[in-house]
Amino acid sequence: TQLLEQSPQFLSIQEGENLTVYCNSSSVFSSLQWYRQEPGEGPVLLVTVVTGGEVKKLKRLTFQFGDARKDSSLHITAAQPGDTGLYLCAGARTNAGKSTFGDGTTLTVKP
Amino acid sequence: DAGVIQSPRHEVTEMGQEVTLRCKPISGHNSLFWYRQTMMRGLELLIYFNNNVPIDDSGMPEDRFSAKMPNASFSTLKIQPSEPRDSAVYFCASSLAGSGTDTQYFGPGTRLTVL
């Protein structure tokens, strides 16, 4: 079974602080996605990374795919209350047809 | 595109009743997924279809759960009979398999409460 472990499980910070969340696995993935889920809604895709070592930026969010394509990180600069939510990573293997989801990191940004 | 559409958004029923959840995937997508999300177990894959054919139903909890996809634009997840432990948020997601990234697009979910 491919497992994706996310850490930390919960994170509560003040507005303006920086943070990093991690997504780790012993398996190699052909692509990895990061989603954010707000209360009462479904997960919404933030980014997809496909190349080992790839770095993608989305405003204050920076995503990195590990060189070996087994892990990924999400860094948020100057967090805002609007960043509050559940962050999920999901890995896919070529021709697998389905993705493996991590358990998520619940982020709370206090004003 | 309207995105993935799920109905109903909320369902409250009594133990023993039949529950049917509905999903309309994004037009052109050929894979459809049903997930269940709870605080205790997180997001669990129940079953997924490719080109309307069930590919992996290993996540379906037990025989009380069944899913169908009669055509490319509609799927149902049925629970019969329902039990209180089935209370959860059920998500449907769709993707374009073979696109290289397997990105899944989620619906808003159905919050099921079984009393």
Short mmCIF file of C-alpha atoms in Angstrom, two decimals:
data_model
loop_
_atom_site.label_atom_id
_atom_site.label_comp_id
_atom_site.label_asym_id
_atom_site.label_seq_id
_atom_site.Cartn_x
_atom_site.Cartn_y
_atom_site.Cartn_z
CA THR A 1 0.00 0.00 0.00
CA GLN A 2 1.33 3.40 -0.93
CA LEU A 3 1.15 5.71 2.03
CA LEU A 4 1.52 9.45 2.05
CA GLU A 5 2.30 10.90 5.45
CA GLN A 6 1.67 14.57 6.06
CA SER A 7 3.15 16.63 8.84
CA PRO A 8 2.30 18.39 10.96
CA GLN A 9 -1.25 17.14 11.38
CA PHE A 10 -2.37 20.43 12.93
CA LEU A 11 -0.80 23.87 12.75
CA SER A 12 -2.02 27.07 14.37
CA ILE A 13 -0.10 30.27 13.69
CA GLN A 14 -0.48 34.03 13.75
CA GLU A 15 -1.09 36.10 10.67
CA GLY A 16 2.16 37.09 9.02
CA GLU A 17 4.14 34.02 10.04
CA ASN A 18 5.74 31.60 7.60
CA LEU A 19 5.10 27.86 7.62
CA THR A 20 6.01 24.66 5.83
CA VAL A 21 4.01 21.46 5.60
CA TYR A 22 5.41 18.18 4.41
CA CYS A 23 4.20 15.20 2.43
CA ASN A 24 6.40 12.09 2.56
CA SER A 25 6.30 8.61 1.13
CA SER A 26 8.53 5.64 0.47
CA SER A 27 6.93 5.28 -2.97
CA VAL A 28 7.79 7.11 -6.18
CA PHE A 29 5.00 9.07 -7.80
CA SER A 30 4.69 10.28 -11.38
CA SER A 31 2.87 13.37 -10.19
CA LEU A 32 1.80 14.94 -6.95
CA GLN A 33 -1.02 17.32 -6.28
CA TRP A 34 -1.73 19.71 -3.44
CA TYR A 35 -5.33 20.54 -2.56
CA ARG A 36 -6.91 22.94 -0.09
CA GLN A 37 -10.25 22.18 1.46
CA GLU A 38 -12.36 24.74 3.27
CA PRO A 39 -15.15 23.78 5.68
CA GLY A 40 -18.26 22.59 3.89
CA GLU A 41 -16.53 22.35 0.52
CA GLY A 42 -14.67 19.77 -1.51
CA PRO A 43 -10.89 19.84 -1.97
CA VAL A 44 -9.74 22.34 -4.58
CA LEU A 45 -6.59 21.78 -6.58
CA LEU A 46 -3.76 24.22 -5.88
CA VAL A 47 -0.94 22.77 -7.96
CA THR A 48 0.40 19.69 -9.71
CA VAL A 49 4.10 18.88 -9.80
CA VAL A 50 5.49 16.22 -12.11
CA THR A 51 9.28 16.63 -12.34
CA GLY A 52 11.74 15.70 -9.60
CA GLY A 53 13.12 18.85 -8.02
CA GLU A 54 10.40 20.99 -9.52
CA VAL A 55 9.44 24.19 -7.72
CA LYS A 56 6.19 26.01 -8.39
CA LYS A 57 5.02 29.28 -6.93
CA LEU A 58 1.46 30.43 -6.51
CA LYS A 59 1.52 33.92 -5.01
CA ARG A 60 2.67 33.35 -1.41
CA LEU A 61 2.67 29.56 -1.76
CA THR A 62 5.77 27.65 -2.89
CA PHE A 63 5.55 23.96 -3.75
CA GLN A 64 8.50 21.66 -4.19
CA PHE A 65 8.66 18.09 -5.48
CA GLY A 66 11.53 16.04 -4.12
CA ASP A 67 14.34 15.01 -6.44
CA ALA A 68 13.36 11.35 -6.08
CA ARG A 69 9.66 12.16 -6.50
CA LYS A 70 8.83 10.60 -3.14
CA ASP A 71 8.10 13.72 -1.15
CA SER A 72 6.89 17.28 -1.41
CA SER A 73 6.63 20.43 0.63
CA LEU A 74 4.36 23.44 0.72
CA HIS A 75 5.71 26.69 2.09
CA ILE A 76 3.47 29.65 2.83
CA THR A 77 4.99 33.08 3.31
CA ALA A 78 3.26 35.68 5.45
CA ALA A 79 0.22 33.54 6.15
CA GLN A 80 -3.20 35.17 6.14
CA PRO A 81 -6.49 34.11 7.75
CA GLY A 82 -7.74 33.23 4.27
CA ASP A 83 -5.12 30.48 4.11
CA THR A 84 -6.97 28.60 6.85
CA GLY A 85 -8.07 25.15 5.73
CA LEU A 86 -7.16 21.51 5.29
CA TYR A 87 -4.20 20.95 2.99
CA LEU A 88 -4.08 17.57 1.29
CA CYS A 89 -1.37 16.06 -0.87
CA ALA A 90 -2.13 13.30 -3.35
CA GLY A 91 0.27 11.16 -5.33
CA ALA A 92 -0.41 9.37 -8.58
CA ARG A 93 1.54 6.66 -10.35
CA THR A 94 1.58 6.27 -14.11
CA ASN A 95 -1.39 4.24 -15.34
CA ALA A 96 -2.54 3.57 -11.78
CA GLY A 97 -5.84 5.28 -12.44
CA LYS A 98 -6.21 6.54 -8.90
CA SER A 99 -4.37 8.80 -6.49
CA THR A 100 -3.28 8.19 -2.93
CA PHE A 101 -4.24 10.95 -0.52
CA GLY A 102 -2.45 11.94 2.66
CA ASP A 103 -4.37 12.54 5.88
CA GLY A 104 -3.97 16.28 5.56
CA THR A 105 -2.63 19.21 7.55
CA THR A 106 -5.22 21.42 9.23
CA LEU A 107 -3.95 25.00 9.20
CA THR A 108 -5.44 27.79 11.27
CA VAL A 109 -4.16 31.32 10.77
CA LYS A 110 -5.26 33.68 13.51
CA PRO A 111 -5.69 37.39 12.76
CA ASP B 1 -17.79 24.32 -17.07
CA ALA B 2 -20.06 23.83 -14.08
CA GLY B 3 -17.66 21.48 -12.33
CA VAL B 4 -18.64 18.26 -10.62
CA ILE B 5 -22.23 18.38 -9.43
CA GLN B 6 -23.48 16.38 -6.47
CA SER B 7 -26.94 16.01 -5.01
CA PRO B 8 -28.30 16.27 -2.49
CA ARG B 9 -25.94 18.54 -0.56
CA HIS B 10 -27.37 17.36 2.75
CA GLU B 11 -29.24 14.19 3.61
CA VAL B 12 -30.66 13.22 6.98
CA THR B 13 -32.22 9.79 7.25
CA GLU B 14 -33.06 7.16 9.78
CA MET B 15 -31.19 3.94 10.30
CA GLY B 16 -32.36 1.24 7.93
CA GLN B 17 -33.44 3.58 5.17
CA GLU B 18 -32.00 3.51 1.66
CA VAL B 19 -29.85 6.46 0.65
CA THR B 20 -28.88 7.39 -2.91
CA LEU B 21 -26.22 9.95 -3.66
CA ARG B 22 -25.85 11.35 -7.15
CA CYS B 23 -22.97 12.75 -9.16
CA LYS B 24 -22.51 14.41 -12.53
CA PRO B 25 -18.83 14.54 -13.52
CA ILE B 26 -17.16 17.20 -15.60
CA SER B 27 -18.02 16.76 -19.27
CA GLY B 28 -15.25 14.95 -21.11
CA HIS B 29 -13.73 13.36 -18.03
CA ASN B 30 -13.46 9.60 -18.23
CA SER B 31 -12.72 8.68 -14.62
CA LEU B 32 -15.03 9.08 -11.65
CA PHE B 33 -14.26 8.55 -7.99
CA TRP B 34 -16.39 8.23 -4.86
CA TYR B 35 -14.78 9.18 -1.55
CA ARG B 36 -15.94 9.27 2.05
CA GLN B 37 -14.49 11.77 4.52
CA THR B 38 -14.69 11.61 8.30
CA MET B 39 -12.68 13.20 11.06
CA MET B 40 -11.45 9.84 12.23
CA ARG B 41 -10.46 8.27 8.92
CA GLY B 42 -9.82 11.24 6.66
CA LEU B 43 -10.52 10.95 2.92
CA GLU B 44 -11.12 7.34 1.86
CA LEU B 45 -11.50 6.14 -1.72
CA LEU B 46 -14.56 3.92 -1.98
CA ILE B 47 -14.64 3.08 -5.69
CA TYR B 48 -13.57 4.47 -9.02
CA PHE B 49 -14.75 4.03 -12.58
CA ASN B 50 -12.94 4.42 -15.87
CA ASN B 51 -15.04 4.80 -19.00
CA ASN B 52 -18.11 3.89 -16.92
CA VAL B 53 -16.59 0.58 -15.81
CA PRO B 54 -15.83 -0.05 -12.11
CA ILE B 55 -12.09 -0.57 -11.83
CA ASP B 56 -11.41 -0.76 -8.11
CA ASP B 57 -14.09 -1.18 -5.46
CA SER B 58 -11.78 -2.43 -2.72
CA GLY B 59 -12.64 0.58 -0.60
CA MET B 60 -16.35 -0.13 -0.47
CA PRO B 61 -17.03 -0.90 3.19
CA GLU B 62 -19.45 -3.77 2.78
CA ASP B 63 -22.29 -5.13 0.73
CA ARG B 64 -24.59 -2.38 1.92
CA PHE B 65 -22.75 -0.03 -0.41
CA SER B 66 -23.14 -0.15 -4.18
CA ALA B 67 -22.22 2.23 -6.99
CA LYS B 68 -23.27 2.46 -10.60
CA MET B 69 -22.30 4.53 -13.59
CA PRO B 70 -24.87 3.93 -16.32
CA ASN B 71 -23.37 6.55 -18.63
CA ALA B 72 -20.51 9.01 -18.84
CA SER B 73 -22.47 11.83 -17.23
CA PHE B 74 -24.05 10.20 -14.21
CA SER B 75 -23.16 8.02 -11.24
CA THR B 76 -24.91 6.94 -8.06
CA LEU B 77 -23.71 5.65 -4.70
CA LYS B 78 -26.36 3.74 -2.80
CA ILE B 79 -26.39 2.64 0.82
CA GLN B 80 -29.01 0.08 1.78
CA PRO B 81 -29.71 -0.25 4.64
CA SER B 82 -28.02 2.80 6.12
CA GLU B 83 -26.44 2.78 9.58
CA PRO B 84 -25.36 5.60 11.90
CA ARG B 85 -21.69 4.78 11.26
CA ASP B 86 -22.24 5.70 7.61
CA SER B 87 -22.60 9.34 8.63
CA ALA B 88 -19.91 11.25 6.75
CA VAL B 89 -19.33 13.62 3.85
CA TYR B 90 -19.33 11.80 0.54
CA PHE B 91 -17.41 13.33 -2.34
CA CYS B 92 -17.49 12.59 -6.01
CA ALA B 93 -14.51 13.56 -8.15
CA SER B 94 -13.70 13.24 -11.82
CA SER B 95 -10.54 13.33 -13.89
CA LEU B 96 -9.23 12.85 -17.38
CA ALA B 97 -7.25 9.64 -17.18
CA GLY B 98 -4.21 9.55 -19.39
CA SER B 99 -3.74 13.30 -19.22
CA GLY B 100 -0.44 12.82 -17.48
CA THR B 101 -1.27 14.39 -14.16
CA ASP B 102 -4.38 12.53 -12.95
CA THR B 103 -5.67 15.69 -11.35
CA GLN B 104 -9.02 15.10 -9.71
CA TYR B 105 -11.76 17.72 -9.52
CA PHE B 106 -14.05 17.37 -6.56
CA GLY B 107 -17.70 18.14 -6.13
CA PRO B 108 -19.03 20.03 -3.10
CA GLY B 109 -19.94 16.81 -1.31
CA THR B 110 -23.04 15.34 0.27
CA ARG B 111 -23.22 15.49 4.04
CA LEU B 112 -25.03 12.36 5.19
CA THR B 113 -26.42 11.99 8.68
CA VAL B 114 -27.95 8.67 9.66
CA LEU B 115 -29.92 8.85 12.89
#
